[in-house]
Short mmCIF file of C-alpha atoms in Angstrom, two decimals:
data_model
loop_
_atom_site.label_atom_id
_atom_site.label_comp_id
_atom_site.label_asym_id
_atom_site.label_seq_id
_atom_site.Cartn_x
_atom_site.Cartn_y
_atom_site.Cartn_z
CA ARG A 1 -24.61 -20.63 12.44
CA GLN A 2 -21.15 -22.00 11.71
CA ALA A 3 -22.01 -25.13 13.70
CA CYS A 4 -25.05 -25.59 11.46
CA ALA A 5 -22.77 -25.71 8.42
CA VAL A 6 -20.62 -28.35 10.13
CA GLU A 7 -23.63 -30.42 11.12
CA SER A 8 -25.24 -30.27 7.68
CA LEU A 9 -22.10 -31.73 6.12
CA ALA A 10 -21.93 -34.54 8.69
CA PHE A 11 -25.69 -35.12 8.56
CA HIS A 12 -25.86 -35.60 4.79
CA ASN A 13 -22.48 -37.33 4.43
CA PRO A 14 -22.12 -39.87 7.26
CA ASN A 15 -19.26 -41.62 5.45
CA LEU A 16 -17.12 -38.47 5.30
CA THR A 17 -14.83 -37.43 8.14
CA VAL A 18 -15.59 -33.78 8.87
CA ASN A 19 -12.51 -32.01 10.22
CA VAL A 20 -13.07 -28.56 11.72
CA LEU A 21 -9.71 -26.79 11.83
CA PHE A 22 -8.82 -24.18 14.44
CA MET A 23 -5.48 -22.43 13.87
CA VAL A 24 -3.40 -21.07 16.76
CA ASP A 25 -1.29 -18.20 15.50
CA ASP A 26 2.50 -18.35 15.40
CA GLY A 27 3.11 -20.72 18.30
CA HIS A 28 1.41 -18.60 20.93
CA HIS A 29 -0.92 -21.08 22.61
CA GLN A 30 -3.23 -18.59 24.22
CA LYS A 31 -6.35 -20.04 25.76
CA GLN A 32 -9.22 -19.41 23.43
CA ASN A 33 -12.20 -17.57 24.80
CA GLN A 34 -14.65 -20.44 24.48
CA SER A 35 -18.06 -19.58 25.82
CA LYS A 36 -20.28 -22.14 27.51
CA VAL A 37 -22.54 -22.02 24.45
CA MET A 38 -19.65 -22.84 22.11
CA ILE A 39 -18.48 -25.74 24.29
CA LYS A 40 -22.02 -27.12 24.59
CA THR A 41 -22.47 -26.86 20.83
CA MET A 42 -19.25 -28.75 20.09
CA GLU A 43 -20.13 -31.44 22.64
CA LYS A 44 -23.59 -31.91 21.14
CA LEU A 45 -22.16 -32.34 17.65
CA ARG A 46 -19.53 -34.85 18.81
CA GLU A 47 -22.19 -36.74 20.75
CA LYS A 48 -24.45 -37.08 17.72
CA TYR A 49 -21.91 -37.34 14.88
CA LEU A 50 -18.98 -39.68 15.24
CA ASN A 51 -17.60 -38.39 11.94
CA VAL A 52 -16.96 -34.86 13.27
CA GLN A 53 -13.51 -33.97 14.61
CA PHE A 54 -12.29 -30.66 16.04
CA ILE A 55 -8.58 -30.13 15.40
CA VAL A 56 -6.32 -27.39 16.79
CA ALA A 57 -3.16 -26.82 14.75
CA ASP A 58 -0.19 -24.52 15.35
CA LEU A 59 -0.08 -22.22 12.34
CA GLY A 60 3.71 -21.96 12.20
CA GLU A 61 4.08 -25.72 12.29
CA TYR A 62 1.32 -26.17 9.73
CA LEU A 63 3.13 -23.90 7.26
CA ALA A 64 6.65 -25.16 7.98
CA GLY A 65 8.41 -26.48 4.90
CA THR A 66 5.64 -25.34 2.54
CA LEU A 67 5.58 -22.71 -0.18
CA LEU A 68 3.58 -20.43 2.13
CA GLU A 69 6.13 -20.44 4.97
CA LYS A 70 8.28 -17.59 3.63
CA TRP A 71 5.19 -15.57 2.67
CA TYR A 72 3.81 -15.95 6.18
CA HIS A 73 6.98 -15.03 8.08
CA CYS A 74 8.80 -12.67 5.71
CA THR A 75 6.23 -10.45 3.99
CA ASP A 76 3.99 -7.61 5.16
CA TRP A 77 0.72 -9.44 4.43
CA ARG A 78 -0.58 -8.59 7.91
CA THR A 79 -0.70 -4.88 7.04
CA GLY A 80 -3.25 -5.40 4.29
CA PRO A 81 -6.94 -4.56 4.82
CA TYR A 82 -8.02 -8.13 4.04
CA HIS A 83 -5.24 -10.05 5.81
CA VAL A 84 -7.52 -12.42 7.73
CA ALA A 85 -9.46 -13.38 4.61
CA HIS A 86 -6.22 -13.77 2.66
CA LEU A 87 -4.72 -16.07 5.29
CA SER A 88 -7.85 -18.17 5.03
CA ASP A 89 -7.53 -18.16 1.23
CA GLY A 90 -4.00 -19.52 1.47
CA LEU A 91 -4.74 -22.09 4.16
CA ARG A 92 -7.58 -23.76 2.27
CA LEU A 93 -5.38 -24.22 -0.79
CA LEU A 94 -2.48 -25.50 1.29
CA THR A 95 -4.73 -27.92 3.17
CA LEU A 96 -6.09 -29.41 -0.05
CA HIS A 97 -2.57 -29.61 -1.44
CA LYS A 98 -1.30 -31.39 1.69
CA TYR A 99 -4.19 -33.78 2.24
CA GLY A 100 -6.72 -33.62 -0.57
CA GLY A 101 -10.46 -33.78 0.07
CA TYR A 102 -13.30 -31.28 0.32
CA TYR A 103 -13.09 -27.74 1.62
CA PHE A 104 -16.18 -25.83 2.76
CA ASP A 105 -16.57 -22.36 4.20
CA LEU A 106 -18.49 -22.27 7.48
CA ASP A 107 -21.48 -20.60 5.87
CA VAL A 108 -22.38 -23.34 3.39
CA ILE A 109 -25.36 -25.45 4.49
CA LEU A 110 -25.50 -28.82 2.74
CA VAL A 111 -28.96 -29.96 1.66
CA ARG A 112 -27.95 -33.34 0.16
CA PRO A 113 -24.84 -35.56 -0.14
CA VAL A 114 -21.84 -34.08 -1.92
CA THR A 115 -19.75 -37.16 -2.61
CA PHE A 116 -21.06 -37.60 -6.15
CA TYR A 117 -18.91 -34.58 -7.07
CA ARG A 118 -15.10 -34.73 -7.06
CA ASN A 119 -12.29 -32.51 -8.34
CA PHE A 120 -14.13 -29.24 -8.79
CA VAL A 121 -14.45 -25.59 -7.99
CA ALA A 122 -17.89 -24.00 -7.87
CA ALA A 123 -19.04 -20.86 -9.64
CA GLU A 124 -20.73 -18.14 -7.59
CA SER A 125 -22.29 -16.47 -10.61
CA GLY A 126 -22.40 -16.92 -14.35
CA SER A 127 -19.00 -15.29 -14.76
CA GLU A 128 -16.85 -15.98 -11.68
CA PHE A 129 -15.62 -18.78 -9.48
CA GLY A 130 -15.84 -18.79 -5.71
CA ASN A 131 -13.46 -20.49 -3.32
CA SER A 132 -16.02 -21.37 -0.66
CA VAL A 133 -16.36 -24.97 -1.88
CA ILE A 134 -13.54 -26.96 -3.49
CA HIS A 135 -12.63 -30.62 -3.91
CA ALA A 136 -9.29 -31.99 -5.06
CA ASP A 137 -7.87 -35.48 -4.85
CA TYR A 138 -4.62 -35.75 -2.95
CA GLY A 139 -1.70 -34.73 -5.15
CA HIS A 140 -3.84 -33.11 -7.84
CA PRO A 141 -1.64 -30.79 -9.95
CA ILE A 142 -4.18 -27.97 -9.88
CA MET A 143 -3.62 -27.54 -6.13
CA GLN A 144 0.14 -27.44 -6.74
CA LEU A 145 -0.44 -24.63 -9.23
CA ALA A 146 -2.67 -22.82 -6.74
CA VAL A 147 -0.14 -23.05 -3.90
CA ASN A 148 2.58 -21.82 -6.29
CA ASP A 149 0.46 -18.89 -7.41
CA PHE A 150 -0.55 -17.70 -3.94
CA PRO A 151 2.84 -16.36 -2.69
CA SER A 152 4.27 -15.49 -6.10
CA ASN A 153 1.31 -13.30 -7.16
CA TYR A 154 0.13 -12.16 -3.72
CA ASN A 155 -1.60 -8.76 -3.57
CA LYS A 156 -2.49 -7.58 -0.07
CA ASN A 157 -4.80 -4.78 -1.28
CA ALA A 158 -7.19 -6.77 -3.48
CA TRP A 159 -9.79 -8.85 -1.66
CA ALA A 160 -10.47 -11.45 -4.36
CA HIS A 161 -7.03 -11.55 -5.98
CA ASN A 162 -5.69 -14.36 -3.76
CA GLY A 163 -8.95 -16.30 -3.58
CA PRO A 164 -11.61 -16.48 -6.33
CA ASP A 165 -9.42 -14.62 -8.83
CA LEU A 166 -6.54 -17.00 -8.11
CA LEU A 167 -8.75 -19.97 -8.92
CA MET A 168 -9.76 -18.28 -12.17
CA ARG A 169 -6.10 -17.78 -13.14
CA VAL A 170 -5.17 -21.35 -12.25
CA MET A 171 -8.17 -22.90 -13.99
CA LYS A 172 -7.51 -20.97 -17.19
CA THR A 173 -3.88 -22.08 -17.12
CA TYR A 174 -4.53 -25.72 -16.28
CA CYS A 175 -7.48 -26.06 -18.64
CA ARG A 176 -5.84 -24.03 -21.43
CA GLU A 177 -9.15 -22.23 -21.80
CA GLU A 178 -9.80 -18.49 -21.54
CA ASN A 179 -13.58 -18.70 -21.90
CA PHE A 180 -15.16 -19.09 -18.44
CA ASN A 181 -18.22 -20.88 -19.82
CA ALA A 182 -16.09 -23.43 -21.68
CA ILE A 183 -14.28 -24.68 -18.57
CA ASN A 184 -15.61 -28.13 -17.67
CA TYR A 185 -14.50 -31.67 -16.82
CA VAL A 186 -13.64 -32.35 -20.46
CA SER A 187 -11.69 -29.18 -21.26
CA CYS A 188 -10.02 -29.26 -17.84
CA ARG A 189 -8.79 -32.85 -17.91
CA GLY A 190 -11.08 -34.18 -15.22
CA PHE A 191 -11.21 -31.08 -13.00
CA GLY A 192 -14.55 -29.35 -13.33
CA ALA A 193 -16.39 -26.12 -12.70
CA LEU A 194 -19.81 -26.64 -11.14
CA PRO A 195 -22.52 -24.09 -12.00
CA ASN A 196 -23.49 -21.50 -9.41
CA SER A 197 -26.81 -23.28 -8.82
CA THR A 198 -24.91 -26.13 -7.13
CA PHE A 199 -23.72 -24.16 -4.08
CA SER A 200 -24.77 -20.53 -4.63
CA PRO A 201 -28.42 -20.70 -5.77
CA ILE A 202 -28.95 -17.31 -4.13
CA HIS A 203 -26.47 -14.64 -5.27
CA TRP A 204 -24.67 -12.74 -2.52
CA SER A 205 -26.47 -9.54 -3.51
CA ASN A 206 -29.79 -11.19 -2.57
CA TRP A 207 -28.71 -12.49 0.85
CA ARG A 208 -31.55 -10.65 2.62
CA SER A 209 -34.04 -13.03 1.04
CA PHE A 210 -32.87 -15.74 3.47
CA PHE A 211 -34.35 -13.74 6.34
CA SER A 212 -37.63 -12.59 4.82
CA GLN A 213 -40.81 -14.22 6.12
CA ARG A 214 -42.59 -16.57 3.72
CA PRO A 215 -46.39 -16.94 3.71
CA ALA A 216 -47.47 -19.40 6.39
CA ASN A 217 -49.18 -21.65 3.83
CA GLU A 218 -45.90 -22.20 1.93
CA THR A 219 -44.76 -25.25 3.83
CA GLY A 220 -42.60 -26.94 1.19
CA ALA A 221 -39.02 -26.26 0.19
CA PRO A 222 -38.54 -22.98 -1.69
CA GLY A 223 -38.65 -23.22 -5.46
CA TRP A 224 -34.97 -22.36 -5.87
CA ILE A 225 -33.87 -25.56 -4.09
CA THR A 226 -33.82 -27.68 -7.22
CA LYS A 227 -32.30 -31.13 -7.60
CA GLN A 228 -29.12 -29.44 -8.77
CA VAL A 229 -28.59 -27.68 -5.41
CA VAL A 230 -26.15 -29.55 -3.16
CA GLY A 231 -25.45 -26.78 -0.67
CA VAL A 232 -26.56 -23.22 0.02
CA HIS A 233 -24.04 -20.44 0.58
CA VAL A 234 -25.77 -18.14 3.07
CA TRP A 235 -23.15 -15.36 3.09
CA ASN A 236 -22.45 -15.04 6.83
CA LYS A 237 -20.06 -12.14 6.25
CA LEU A 238 -23.01 -10.07 5.07
CA SER A 239 -25.83 -11.56 7.12
CA PHE A 240 -24.28 -12.15 10.57
CA ASN A 241 -26.12 -9.18 12.11
CA GLU A 242 -29.50 -10.33 10.79
CA THR A 243 -31.76 -12.03 13.35
CA ALA A 244 -33.13 -15.50 12.74
CA TYR A 245 -36.32 -16.36 14.64
CA LYS A 246 -36.57 -20.02 15.50
CA ASN A 247 -40.25 -20.60 14.83
CA SER A 248 -40.52 -18.28 11.84
CA THR A 249 -40.99 -18.99 8.14
CA GLN A 250 -37.65 -17.41 7.24
CA GLU A 251 -35.87 -19.43 4.58
CA TYR A 252 -32.64 -19.49 6.60
CA VAL A 253 -34.50 -20.97 9.59
CA ARG A 254 -36.10 -23.57 7.32
CA LEU A 255 -32.62 -24.55 6.08
CA VAL A 256 -31.38 -24.94 9.66
CA ARG A 257 -34.43 -26.93 10.75
CA ASP A 258 -34.20 -29.37 7.85
CA ASN A 259 -30.42 -29.83 7.63
CA CYS A 260 -29.02 -29.12 11.11
CA PRO A 261 -31.46 -30.85 13.49
CA VAL A 262 -29.16 -30.88 16.54
CA ILE A 263 -28.25 -27.20 16.21
CA TYR A 264 -31.89 -26.31 15.63
CA SER A 265 -32.91 -28.19 18.77
CA ILE A 266 -30.50 -26.23 21.00
CA ALA A 267 -30.81 -22.86 19.27
CA PRO A 268 -32.42 -20.04 21.27
CA GLU A 269 -35.55 -18.33 20.02
CA ARG A 270 -33.33 -15.74 18.34
CA PHE A 271 -30.03 -16.78 16.84
#
């Protein structure tokens, strides 16, 4: 399912370089437990898409000399209940600060090109930002603010505090705007907030709808995939135990078939 997200980005954006980052923790280069299926999947994607790269980075080296280095080595962040998610929250901000570009979670399936949109965060509802999809040009001051905020306001016990809530704090500061609905490219000096329909047309609370069977005579795209939808957040954290049946009418399977053709071709009957 994660490979489908990678393929969909490469499939719809052939002019983008798609870097898939694997972090090795704290200099301990332990051999990853890569199954034959995982290796085959990566080989198939590289064979089909020349714009996909798999990169392994040493986490300690990646953080060295950055504002997150002291937080990583000298705080008790690992004892928090959400420490893995929080590390991911920090790394995506740091990566955009260091290099610029797009960031996507591995459960966002692109359904059309994304490059029309630049310098944005995306809402996940009518009242909150998500941090699953972000773009920032290299050197953009909003990423500097975000990387400053992460260690200085870190809270290990609050799941969203260092991710979506951090983006809300930073956007309100940078845009000088407290009203969520008034944050846009104009008020925010060229850094925008895309509506939830752009990447989260289905709210996380309705994730089960991706796996319900549609009537066999409904062969077209579902009505919620409007022209405004660029990608579909399918909420893997909630749905990973749900079974997808390859030849079914499930909406998730339809998304895979239409936007991840290589992964669909090698997927088993249940995946």
